[in-house]
Coordinates of C-alpha atoms and ligand atoms in Angstrom, one line a residue:
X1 CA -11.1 54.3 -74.4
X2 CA -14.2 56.2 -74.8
X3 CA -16.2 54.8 -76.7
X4 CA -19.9 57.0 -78.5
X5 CA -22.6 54.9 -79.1
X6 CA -24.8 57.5 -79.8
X7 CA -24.6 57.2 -83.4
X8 CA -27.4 56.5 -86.0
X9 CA -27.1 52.6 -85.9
X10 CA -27.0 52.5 -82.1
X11 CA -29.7 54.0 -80.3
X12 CA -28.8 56.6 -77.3
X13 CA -27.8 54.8 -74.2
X14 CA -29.7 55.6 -70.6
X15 CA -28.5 55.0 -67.3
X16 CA -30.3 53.9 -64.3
X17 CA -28.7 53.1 -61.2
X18 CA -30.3 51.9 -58.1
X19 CA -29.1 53.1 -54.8
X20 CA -32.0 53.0 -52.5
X21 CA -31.2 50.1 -50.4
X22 CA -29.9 50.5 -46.9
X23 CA -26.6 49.0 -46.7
X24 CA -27.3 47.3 -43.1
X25 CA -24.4 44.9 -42.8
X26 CA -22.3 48.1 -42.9
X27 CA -22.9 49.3 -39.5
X28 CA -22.5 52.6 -40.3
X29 CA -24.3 56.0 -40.3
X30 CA -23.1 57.0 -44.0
X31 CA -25.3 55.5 -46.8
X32 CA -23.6 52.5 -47.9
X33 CA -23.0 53.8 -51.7
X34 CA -21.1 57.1 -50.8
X35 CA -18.5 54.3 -49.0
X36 CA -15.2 54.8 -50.6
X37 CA -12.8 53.0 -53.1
X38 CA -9.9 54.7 -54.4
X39 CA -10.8 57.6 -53.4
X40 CA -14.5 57.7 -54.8
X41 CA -17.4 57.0 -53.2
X42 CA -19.0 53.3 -54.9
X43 CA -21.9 55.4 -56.8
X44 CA -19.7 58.0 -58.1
X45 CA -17.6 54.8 -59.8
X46 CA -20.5 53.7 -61.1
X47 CA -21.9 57.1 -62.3
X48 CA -18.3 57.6 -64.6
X49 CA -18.5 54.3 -65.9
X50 CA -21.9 55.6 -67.6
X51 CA -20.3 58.7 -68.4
X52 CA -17.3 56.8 -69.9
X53 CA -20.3 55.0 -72.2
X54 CA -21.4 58.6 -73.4
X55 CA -24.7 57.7 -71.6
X56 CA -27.3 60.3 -72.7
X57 CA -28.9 60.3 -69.4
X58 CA -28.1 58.9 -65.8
X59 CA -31.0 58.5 -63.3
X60 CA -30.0 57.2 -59.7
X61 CA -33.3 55.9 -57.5
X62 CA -32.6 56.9 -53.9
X63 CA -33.8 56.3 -51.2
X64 CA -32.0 55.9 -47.6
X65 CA -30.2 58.5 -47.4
X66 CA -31.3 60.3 -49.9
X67 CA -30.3 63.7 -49.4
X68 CA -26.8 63.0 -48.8
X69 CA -26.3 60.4 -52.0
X70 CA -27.9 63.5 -54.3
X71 CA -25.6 65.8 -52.9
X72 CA -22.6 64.0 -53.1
X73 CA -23.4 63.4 -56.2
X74 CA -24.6 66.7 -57.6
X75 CA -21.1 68.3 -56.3
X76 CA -19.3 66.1 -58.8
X77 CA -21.8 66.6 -61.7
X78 CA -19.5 67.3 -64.4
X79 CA -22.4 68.0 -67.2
X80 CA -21.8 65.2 -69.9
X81 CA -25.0 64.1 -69.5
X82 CA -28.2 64.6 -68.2
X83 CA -28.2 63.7 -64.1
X84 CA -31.8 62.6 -62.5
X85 CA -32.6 61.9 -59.1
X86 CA -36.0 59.4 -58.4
X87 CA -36.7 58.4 -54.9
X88 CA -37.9 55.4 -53.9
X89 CA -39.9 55.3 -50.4
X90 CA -40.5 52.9 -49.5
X91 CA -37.9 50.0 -50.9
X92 CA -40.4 47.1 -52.7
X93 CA -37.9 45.7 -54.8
X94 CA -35.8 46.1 -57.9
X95 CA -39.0 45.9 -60.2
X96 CA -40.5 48.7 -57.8
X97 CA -37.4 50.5 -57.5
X98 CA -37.0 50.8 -61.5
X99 CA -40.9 51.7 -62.0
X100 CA -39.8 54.9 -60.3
X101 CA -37.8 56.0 -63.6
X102 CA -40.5 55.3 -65.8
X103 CA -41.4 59.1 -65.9
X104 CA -38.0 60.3 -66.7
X105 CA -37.1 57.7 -68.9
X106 CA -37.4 58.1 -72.8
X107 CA -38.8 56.0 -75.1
X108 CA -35.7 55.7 -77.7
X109 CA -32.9 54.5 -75.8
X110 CA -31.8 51.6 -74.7
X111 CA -31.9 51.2 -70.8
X112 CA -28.6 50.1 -68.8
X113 CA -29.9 49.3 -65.3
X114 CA -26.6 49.2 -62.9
X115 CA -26.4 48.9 -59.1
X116 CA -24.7 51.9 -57.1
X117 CA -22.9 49.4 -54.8
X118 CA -21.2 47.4 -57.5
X119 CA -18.6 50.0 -58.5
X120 CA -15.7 47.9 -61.0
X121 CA -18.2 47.4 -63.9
X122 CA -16.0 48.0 -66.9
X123 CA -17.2 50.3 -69.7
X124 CA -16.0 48.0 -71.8
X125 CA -18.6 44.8 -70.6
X126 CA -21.3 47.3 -70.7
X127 CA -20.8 48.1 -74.4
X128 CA -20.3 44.1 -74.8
X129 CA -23.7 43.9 -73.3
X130 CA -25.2 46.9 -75.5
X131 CA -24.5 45.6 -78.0
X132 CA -26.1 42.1 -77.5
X133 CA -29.5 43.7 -76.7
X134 CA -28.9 45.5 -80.4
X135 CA -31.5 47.8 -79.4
X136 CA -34.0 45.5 -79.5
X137 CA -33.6 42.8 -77.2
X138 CA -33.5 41.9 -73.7
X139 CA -29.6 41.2 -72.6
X140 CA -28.8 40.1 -69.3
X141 CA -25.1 40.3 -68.2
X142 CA -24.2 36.8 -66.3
X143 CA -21.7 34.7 -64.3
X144 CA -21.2 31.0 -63.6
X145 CA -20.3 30.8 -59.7
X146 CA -18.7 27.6 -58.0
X147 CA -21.2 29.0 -55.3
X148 CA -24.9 30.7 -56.7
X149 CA -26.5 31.1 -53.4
X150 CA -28.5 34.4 -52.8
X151 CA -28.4 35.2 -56.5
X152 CA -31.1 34.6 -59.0
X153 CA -30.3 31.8 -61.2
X154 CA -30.9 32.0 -64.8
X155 CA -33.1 28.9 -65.6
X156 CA -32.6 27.8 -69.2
X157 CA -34.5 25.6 -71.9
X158 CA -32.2 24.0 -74.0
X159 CA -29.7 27.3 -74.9
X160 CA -32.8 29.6 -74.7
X161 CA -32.8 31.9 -71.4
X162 CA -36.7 31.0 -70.2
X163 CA -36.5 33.0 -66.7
X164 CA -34.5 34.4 -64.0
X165 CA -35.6 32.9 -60.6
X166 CA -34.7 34.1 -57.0
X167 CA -32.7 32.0 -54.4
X168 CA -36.0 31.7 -52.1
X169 CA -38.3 31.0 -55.4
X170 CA -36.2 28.2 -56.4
X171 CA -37.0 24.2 -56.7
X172 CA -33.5 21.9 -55.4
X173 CA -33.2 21.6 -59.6
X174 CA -32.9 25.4 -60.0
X175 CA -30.6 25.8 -56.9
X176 CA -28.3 23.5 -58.6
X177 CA -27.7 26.1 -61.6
X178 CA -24.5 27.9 -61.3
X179 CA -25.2 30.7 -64.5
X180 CA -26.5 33.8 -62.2
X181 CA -27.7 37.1 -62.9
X182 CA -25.2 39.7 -62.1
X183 CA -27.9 42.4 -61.4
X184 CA -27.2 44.0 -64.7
X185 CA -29.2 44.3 -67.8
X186 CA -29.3 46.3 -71.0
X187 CA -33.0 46.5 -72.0
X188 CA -34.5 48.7 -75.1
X189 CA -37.3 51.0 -72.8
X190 CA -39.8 51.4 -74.2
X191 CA -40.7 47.5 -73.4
X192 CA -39.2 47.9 -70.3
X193 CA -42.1 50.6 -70.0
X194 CA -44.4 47.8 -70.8
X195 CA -43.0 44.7 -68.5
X196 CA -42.6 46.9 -65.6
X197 CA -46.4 47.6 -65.7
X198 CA -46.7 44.5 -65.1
X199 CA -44.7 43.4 -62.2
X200 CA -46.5 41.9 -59.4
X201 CA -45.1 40.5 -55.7
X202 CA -46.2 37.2 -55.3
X203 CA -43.2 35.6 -54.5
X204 CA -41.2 34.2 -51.7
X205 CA -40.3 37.9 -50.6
X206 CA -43.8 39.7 -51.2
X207 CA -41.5 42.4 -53.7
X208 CA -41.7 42.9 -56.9
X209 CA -38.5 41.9 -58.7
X210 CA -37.1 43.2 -61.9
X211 CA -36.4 40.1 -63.0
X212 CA -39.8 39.1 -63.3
X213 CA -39.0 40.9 -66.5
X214 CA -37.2 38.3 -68.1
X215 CA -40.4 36.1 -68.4
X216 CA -42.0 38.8 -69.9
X217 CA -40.2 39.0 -73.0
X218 CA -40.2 35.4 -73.2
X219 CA -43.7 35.1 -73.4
X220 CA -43.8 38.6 -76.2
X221 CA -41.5 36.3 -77.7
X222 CA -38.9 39.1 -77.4
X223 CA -34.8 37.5 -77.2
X224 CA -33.1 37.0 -74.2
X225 CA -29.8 37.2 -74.2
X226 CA -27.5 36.1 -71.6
X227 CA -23.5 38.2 -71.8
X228 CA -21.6 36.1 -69.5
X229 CA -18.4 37.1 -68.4
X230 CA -16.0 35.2 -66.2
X231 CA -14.3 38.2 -64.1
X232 CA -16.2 38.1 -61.0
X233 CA -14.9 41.4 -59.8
X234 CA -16.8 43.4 -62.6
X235 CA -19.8 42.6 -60.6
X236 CA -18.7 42.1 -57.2
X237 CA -21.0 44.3 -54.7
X238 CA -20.4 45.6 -51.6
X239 CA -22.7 44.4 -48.9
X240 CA -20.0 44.7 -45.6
X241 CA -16.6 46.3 -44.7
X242 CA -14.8 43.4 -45.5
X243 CA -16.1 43.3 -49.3
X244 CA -15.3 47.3 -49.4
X245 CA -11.7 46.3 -48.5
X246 CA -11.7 42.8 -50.9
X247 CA -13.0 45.2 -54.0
X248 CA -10.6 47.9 -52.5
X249 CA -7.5 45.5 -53.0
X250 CA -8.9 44.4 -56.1
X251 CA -8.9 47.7 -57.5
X252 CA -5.6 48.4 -56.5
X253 CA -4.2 45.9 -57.9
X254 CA -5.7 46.7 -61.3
X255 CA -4.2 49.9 -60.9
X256 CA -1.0 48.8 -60.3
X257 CA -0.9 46.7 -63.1
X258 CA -1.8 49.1 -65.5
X259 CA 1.2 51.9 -64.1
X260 CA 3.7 48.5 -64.6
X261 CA 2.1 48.3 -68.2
X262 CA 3.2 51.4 -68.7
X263 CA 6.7 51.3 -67.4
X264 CA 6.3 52.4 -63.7
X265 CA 8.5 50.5 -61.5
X266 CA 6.6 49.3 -58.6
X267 CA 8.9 47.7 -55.5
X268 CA 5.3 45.9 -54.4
X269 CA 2.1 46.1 -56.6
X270 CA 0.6 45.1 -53.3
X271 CA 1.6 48.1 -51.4
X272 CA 0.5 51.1 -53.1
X273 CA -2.3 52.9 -53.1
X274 CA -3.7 55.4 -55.9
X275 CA -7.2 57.5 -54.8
X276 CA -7.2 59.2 -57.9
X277 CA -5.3 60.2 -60.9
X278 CA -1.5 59.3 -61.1
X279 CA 0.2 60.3 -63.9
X280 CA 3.8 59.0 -64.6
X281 CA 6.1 60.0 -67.1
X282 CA 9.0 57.1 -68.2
X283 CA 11.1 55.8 -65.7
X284 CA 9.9 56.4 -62.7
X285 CA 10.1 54.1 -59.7
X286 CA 7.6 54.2 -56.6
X287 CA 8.9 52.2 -53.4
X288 CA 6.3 50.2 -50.9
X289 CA 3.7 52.1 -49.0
X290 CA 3.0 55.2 -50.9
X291 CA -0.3 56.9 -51.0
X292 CA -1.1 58.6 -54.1
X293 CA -4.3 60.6 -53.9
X294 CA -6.6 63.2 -56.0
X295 CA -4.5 64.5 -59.2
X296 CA -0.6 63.8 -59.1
X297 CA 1.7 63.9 -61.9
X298 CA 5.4 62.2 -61.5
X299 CA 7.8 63.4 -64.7
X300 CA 10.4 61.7 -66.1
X301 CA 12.9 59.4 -63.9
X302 CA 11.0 60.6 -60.4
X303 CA 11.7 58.5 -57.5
X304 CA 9.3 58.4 -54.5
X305 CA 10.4 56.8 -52.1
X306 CA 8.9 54.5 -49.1
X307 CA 5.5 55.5 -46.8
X308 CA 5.2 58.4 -48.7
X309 CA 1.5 60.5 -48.8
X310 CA 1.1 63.1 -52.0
X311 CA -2.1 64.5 -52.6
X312 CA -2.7 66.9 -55.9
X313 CA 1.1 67.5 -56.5
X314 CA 2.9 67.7 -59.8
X315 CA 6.7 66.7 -59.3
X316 CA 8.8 67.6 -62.4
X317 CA 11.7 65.2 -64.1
X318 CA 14.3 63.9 -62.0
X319 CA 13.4 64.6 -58.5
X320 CA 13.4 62.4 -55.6
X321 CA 11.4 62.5 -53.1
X322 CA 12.8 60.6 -50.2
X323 CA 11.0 58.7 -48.0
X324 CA 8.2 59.3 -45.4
X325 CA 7.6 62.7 -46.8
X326 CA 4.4 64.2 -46.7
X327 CA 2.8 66.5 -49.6
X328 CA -0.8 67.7 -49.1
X329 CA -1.4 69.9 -52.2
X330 CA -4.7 72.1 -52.6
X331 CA -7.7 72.0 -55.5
X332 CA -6.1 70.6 -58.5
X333 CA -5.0 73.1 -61.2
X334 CA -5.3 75.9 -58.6
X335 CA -2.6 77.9 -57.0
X336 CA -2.7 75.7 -53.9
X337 CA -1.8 72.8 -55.6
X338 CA 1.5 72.2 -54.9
X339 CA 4.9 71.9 -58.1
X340 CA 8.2 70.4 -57.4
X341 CA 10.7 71.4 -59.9
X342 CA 12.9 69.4 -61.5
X343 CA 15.9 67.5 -59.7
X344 CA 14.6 68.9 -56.5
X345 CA 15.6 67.2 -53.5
X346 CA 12.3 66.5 -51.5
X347 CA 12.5 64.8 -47.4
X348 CA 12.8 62.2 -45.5
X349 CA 10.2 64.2 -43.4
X350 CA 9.0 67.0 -45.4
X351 CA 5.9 69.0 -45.1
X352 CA 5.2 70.3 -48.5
X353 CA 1.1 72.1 -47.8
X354 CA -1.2 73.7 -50.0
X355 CA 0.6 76.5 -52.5
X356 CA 4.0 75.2 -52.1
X357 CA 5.7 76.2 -55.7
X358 CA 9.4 74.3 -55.3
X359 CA 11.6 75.2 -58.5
X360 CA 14.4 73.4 -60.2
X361 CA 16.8 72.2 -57.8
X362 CA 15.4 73.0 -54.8
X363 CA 16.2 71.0 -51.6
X364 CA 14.0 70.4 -48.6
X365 CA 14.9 68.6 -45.6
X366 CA 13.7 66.7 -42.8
X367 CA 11.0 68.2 -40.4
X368 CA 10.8 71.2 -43.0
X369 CA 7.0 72.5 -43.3
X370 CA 6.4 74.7 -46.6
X371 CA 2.9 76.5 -47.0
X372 CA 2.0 79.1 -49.8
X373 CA 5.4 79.5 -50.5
X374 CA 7.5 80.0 -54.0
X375 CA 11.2 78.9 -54.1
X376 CA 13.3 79.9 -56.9
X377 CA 15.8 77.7 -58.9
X378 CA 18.2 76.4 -56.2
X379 CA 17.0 77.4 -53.0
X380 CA 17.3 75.5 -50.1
X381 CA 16.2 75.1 -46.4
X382 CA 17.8 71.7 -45.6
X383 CA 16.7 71.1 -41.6
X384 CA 14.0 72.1 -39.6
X385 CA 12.7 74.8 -40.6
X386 CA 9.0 76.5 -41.6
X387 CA 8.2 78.7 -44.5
X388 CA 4.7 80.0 -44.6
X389 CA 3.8 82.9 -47.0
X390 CA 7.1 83.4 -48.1
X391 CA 9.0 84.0 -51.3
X392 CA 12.6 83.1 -51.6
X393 CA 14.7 83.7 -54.7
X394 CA 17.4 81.6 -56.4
X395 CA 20.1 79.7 -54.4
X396 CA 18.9 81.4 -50.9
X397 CA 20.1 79.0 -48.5
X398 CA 17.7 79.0 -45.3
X399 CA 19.2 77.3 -41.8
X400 CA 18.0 75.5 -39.5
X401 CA 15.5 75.8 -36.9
X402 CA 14.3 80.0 -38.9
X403 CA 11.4 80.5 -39.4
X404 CA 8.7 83.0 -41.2
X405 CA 6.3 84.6 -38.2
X406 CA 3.7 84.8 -41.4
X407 CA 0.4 85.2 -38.9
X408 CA 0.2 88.3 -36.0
X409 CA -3.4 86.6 -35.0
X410 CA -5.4 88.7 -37.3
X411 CA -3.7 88.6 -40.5
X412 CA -0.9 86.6 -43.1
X413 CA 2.1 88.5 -44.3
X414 CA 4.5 87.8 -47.0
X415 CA 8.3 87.5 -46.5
X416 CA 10.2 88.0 -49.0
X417 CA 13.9 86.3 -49.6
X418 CA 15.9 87.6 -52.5
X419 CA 18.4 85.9 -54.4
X420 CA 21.4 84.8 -52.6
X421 CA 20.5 85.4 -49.2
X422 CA 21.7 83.6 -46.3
X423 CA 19.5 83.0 -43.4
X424 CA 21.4 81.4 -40.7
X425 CA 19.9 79.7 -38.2
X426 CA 17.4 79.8 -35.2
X427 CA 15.9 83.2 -37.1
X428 CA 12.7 84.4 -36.7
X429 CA 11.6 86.6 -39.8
X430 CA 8.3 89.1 -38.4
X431 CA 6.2 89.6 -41.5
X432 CA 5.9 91.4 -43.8
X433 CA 9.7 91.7 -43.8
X434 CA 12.1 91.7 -47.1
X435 CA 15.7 90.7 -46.2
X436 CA 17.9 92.4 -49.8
X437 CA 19.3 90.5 -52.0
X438 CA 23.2 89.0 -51.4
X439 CA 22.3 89.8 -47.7
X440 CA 23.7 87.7 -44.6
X441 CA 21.3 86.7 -41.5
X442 CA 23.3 86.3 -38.4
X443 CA 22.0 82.8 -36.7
X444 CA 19.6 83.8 -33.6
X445 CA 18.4 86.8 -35.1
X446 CA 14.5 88.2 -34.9
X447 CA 14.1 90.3 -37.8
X448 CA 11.5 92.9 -37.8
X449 CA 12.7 95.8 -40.8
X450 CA 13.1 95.1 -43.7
X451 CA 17.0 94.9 -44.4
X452 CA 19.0 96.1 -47.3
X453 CA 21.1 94.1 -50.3
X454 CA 24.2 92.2 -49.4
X455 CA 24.3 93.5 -45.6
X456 CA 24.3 91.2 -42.5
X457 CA 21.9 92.0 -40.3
X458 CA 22.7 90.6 -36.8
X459 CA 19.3 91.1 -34.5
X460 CA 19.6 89.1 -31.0
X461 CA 21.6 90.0 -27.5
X462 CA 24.9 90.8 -28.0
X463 CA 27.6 87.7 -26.3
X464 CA 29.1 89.0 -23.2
X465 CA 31.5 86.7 -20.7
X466 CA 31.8 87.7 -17.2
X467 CA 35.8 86.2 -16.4
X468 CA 36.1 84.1 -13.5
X469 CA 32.5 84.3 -12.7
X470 CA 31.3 83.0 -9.0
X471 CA 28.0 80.8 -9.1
X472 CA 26.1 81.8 -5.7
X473 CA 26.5 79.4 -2.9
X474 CA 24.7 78.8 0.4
Ligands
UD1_1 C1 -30.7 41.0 -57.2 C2 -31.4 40.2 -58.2 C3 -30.7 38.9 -58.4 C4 -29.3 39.0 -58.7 C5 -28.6 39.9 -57.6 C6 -27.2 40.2 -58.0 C7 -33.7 40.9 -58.1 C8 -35.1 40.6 -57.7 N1 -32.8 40.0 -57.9 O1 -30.9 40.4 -55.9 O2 -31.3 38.1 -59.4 O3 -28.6 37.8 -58.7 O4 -29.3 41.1 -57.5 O5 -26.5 40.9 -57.0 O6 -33.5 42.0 -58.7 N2 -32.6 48.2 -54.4 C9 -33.3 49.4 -54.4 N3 -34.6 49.3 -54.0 C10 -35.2 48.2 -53.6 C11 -34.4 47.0 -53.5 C12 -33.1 47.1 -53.9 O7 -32.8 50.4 -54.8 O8 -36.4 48.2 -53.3 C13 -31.2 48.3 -54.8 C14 -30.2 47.9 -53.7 O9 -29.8 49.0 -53.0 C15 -29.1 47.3 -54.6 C16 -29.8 46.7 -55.8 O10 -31.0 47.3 -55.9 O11 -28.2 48.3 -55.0 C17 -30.0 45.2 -55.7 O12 -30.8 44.9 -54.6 P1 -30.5 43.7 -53.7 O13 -31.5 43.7 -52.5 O14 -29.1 43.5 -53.3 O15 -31.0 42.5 -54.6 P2 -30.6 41.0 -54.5 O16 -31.6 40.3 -53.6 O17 -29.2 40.8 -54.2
MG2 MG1 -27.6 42.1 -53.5

């Protein structure tokens, strides 16, 4: 559900996301928020849950590895709202990292301040939260955890939420408080503005801390609200490979349950694995180990089955797509993303590549590879076999082991297969060749000319037997 706050009783909601810290404990040479998690890197999660809050504005502080985050970023900018880049050099602290989007920041919205790497935030919370600042107070999403330490506790008098203080600032008393600041905040700005000018670093760490804010409105005798939820996945971060891969299941699983919600039949919620968008019609049943990634669509009563891979594929009603198949469709919506047609037969072992267009009833067998090519209602190439660049018409039946030559080392030709041809096997087709309609293909054959309706064309060595032939001997 999308949900527009920006209304006349709500004020207009503005994003900022930090992602200038360095991401150590993830050994690795790629900034730790472009990391992926179904198929999105962890600040591109968190940039559509703000656009999924109609945010008016989005403004991600960067810093290690800035260039990269930006660009990944700005390639995926889909114009909903307005998308700012701050850097932050060098790294102080939250308080310092949020002072950097003072400039860009306007003075009538409310400010939602989320961390690039904690990506399963749920729109919903956020508008939960929102709402409890009402536009006008300071609300602090919050946890209770069996285990606080490293987090900043939030340190209470009586109900009222007095300040938030940091593992190394804490007394024993404080340590022992198990309500902790998740990291997020909703926070009118134009007091935000005002706190931040007032941060200072002396604390434990020398940095200056956002939280320090929390003090602030205390003492302007502005409310503190604390919005505590008890899923601890919605603000779970990622700090090391083995969170990436806890959050990763987590996700998953969430994922899975909502396709059962809906009717999917899932052999294993625990072994699948969706990196995009899947969309599936009723009755359709997915076996264990399937990888589902960028946009797929599975129509009524599809079957997938097991260790299957399909990437940007749309697979019509009623076909099966046996196991251990592979389908690596192009761009989404484009003519290289790949259509099976309805009641098409589909593997074990298929290749379908970018531009494979399968019609109604097609069948494609093991170790088959189809790229670029269309295959009218019926068609079929059953066993080992490639098609590359090639049109076939209805119910052309292509044998084993032929292939289209589409590529003389310069250049791609078409070949084209009209209706009701029969390719037999172990053919090699030159393109740009056109074998006629109705025609025959004698098995063996390298076809070069183009050949004409219902003939058989027989293009290989003629059989001769020598009789009682002697094999040399010394
Ligand atoms: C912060 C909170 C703590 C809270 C915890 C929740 C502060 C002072 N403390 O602590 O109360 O319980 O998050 O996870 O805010 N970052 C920058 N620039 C900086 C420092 C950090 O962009 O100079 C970014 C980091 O990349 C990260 C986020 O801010 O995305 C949080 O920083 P982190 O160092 O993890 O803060 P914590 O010490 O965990
Ligand atoms: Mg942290």
């Amino acid at each position: 559900m999308t949900g527009n706050l920006n209304n006349s009783t709500t004020p207009p909601v503005d994003v900022v996301i930090m992602a200038a810290g360095k991401g150590t404990r993830m050994k690795s040479r790629l900034p730790k928020v472009l990391h992926q998690l179904a198929g999105r890197a962890l600040v591109q999660h968190v940039v559509d849950t703000a656009a999924d809050l109609s945010a008016r504005q989005v403004t991600v502080i960067t810093g290690h590895g800035a260039e990269e985050v930006e660009a990944a970023l700005k390639a995926s900018a889909k114009g909903e709202f307005v998308l700012n880049f701050v850097r932050q050099e060098p790294q102080l602290g939250t308080g310092h990292a949020v002072q950097q989007t003072v400039p860009v920041l306007q003075n009538d919205g409310v400010v939602v301040i989320l961390s690039g790497d904690v990506p399963l935030t749920q729109a919903d919370t956020l508008r939960q939260l929102i709402a409890a600042s009402a536009g006008t107070q300071l609300a602090l999403l919050t946890i209770d955890f069996a285990n606080p330490t490293g987090y900043g506790r939030i340190a209470r008098s009586g109900d009222a939420v007095q300040s938030i203080v940091e593992q190394k600032d804490a007394t024993p008393e404080q340590l022992a408080i198990t309500e902790v600041y998740s990291g997020i905040m909703a926070v009118p700005a134009l007091q935000l503005k005002r706190w931040l000018a007032r941060l200072d670093n002396h604390n434990a760490q020398g940095e200056y801390y956002l939280t320090q804010i929390v003090a602030f409105a205390v003492a302007d005798g502005v409310p503190v609200v604390a919005h505590k939820i008890t899923d601890a996945v919605q603000v779970a971060g990622v700090n090391s490979p083995v969170q990436l891969a806890e959050l990763e299941r987590a996700c998953q699983q969430r994922l899975a349950l909502q396709l059962m919600e809906q009717g999917v039949r899932l052999a294993d919620p625990a072994r699948l694995d969706v990196r995009g968008q899947l969309q599936c019609a009723q009755d359709v049943s997915i076996d264990v180990n399937c990888v589902f990634e960028g946009e797929v669509s599975l129509g009524e009563g599809v079957r997938v089955g097991a260790n299957c891979v399909i990437k940007n594929a749309s697979i019509a009603a009623g076909a099966v797509i046996h196991p251990f198949t592979h389908i690596e469709g192009g761009q989404p919506g484009s003519k290289d993303a790949v259509e099976v047609g309805a009641g098409a037969l589909i593997g074990p072992f298929a290749r379908l590549r970018p531009g494979a267009r399968l019609g109604a009833e097609v069948h494609i067998g093991n170790f088959v590879e189809v790229k670029n090519s269309t295959l009218a209602k019926g068609a079929k190439a059953n066993h080992l076999a490639y098609l590359g660049d090639a049109t076939l018409g209805e119910r052309v039946n292509y044998g084993a082991g032929s292939i289209t030559a589409n590529y003389d080392g310069a250049f791609k030709h078409r070949t084209i297969i009209e209706a009701d041809v029969h390719i037999g096997s172990n053919c090699v087709l030159i393109a740009p060749v056109t074998i006629g309609a109705g025609g025959t293909v004698g098995g063996g054959s390298t076809l070069t000319k183009n050949t004409a309706p219902l003939a058989l064309t027989v293009a290989r060595g003629r059989q001769i037997s020598i009789p009682n032939w002697k094999r040399p001997s010394k």
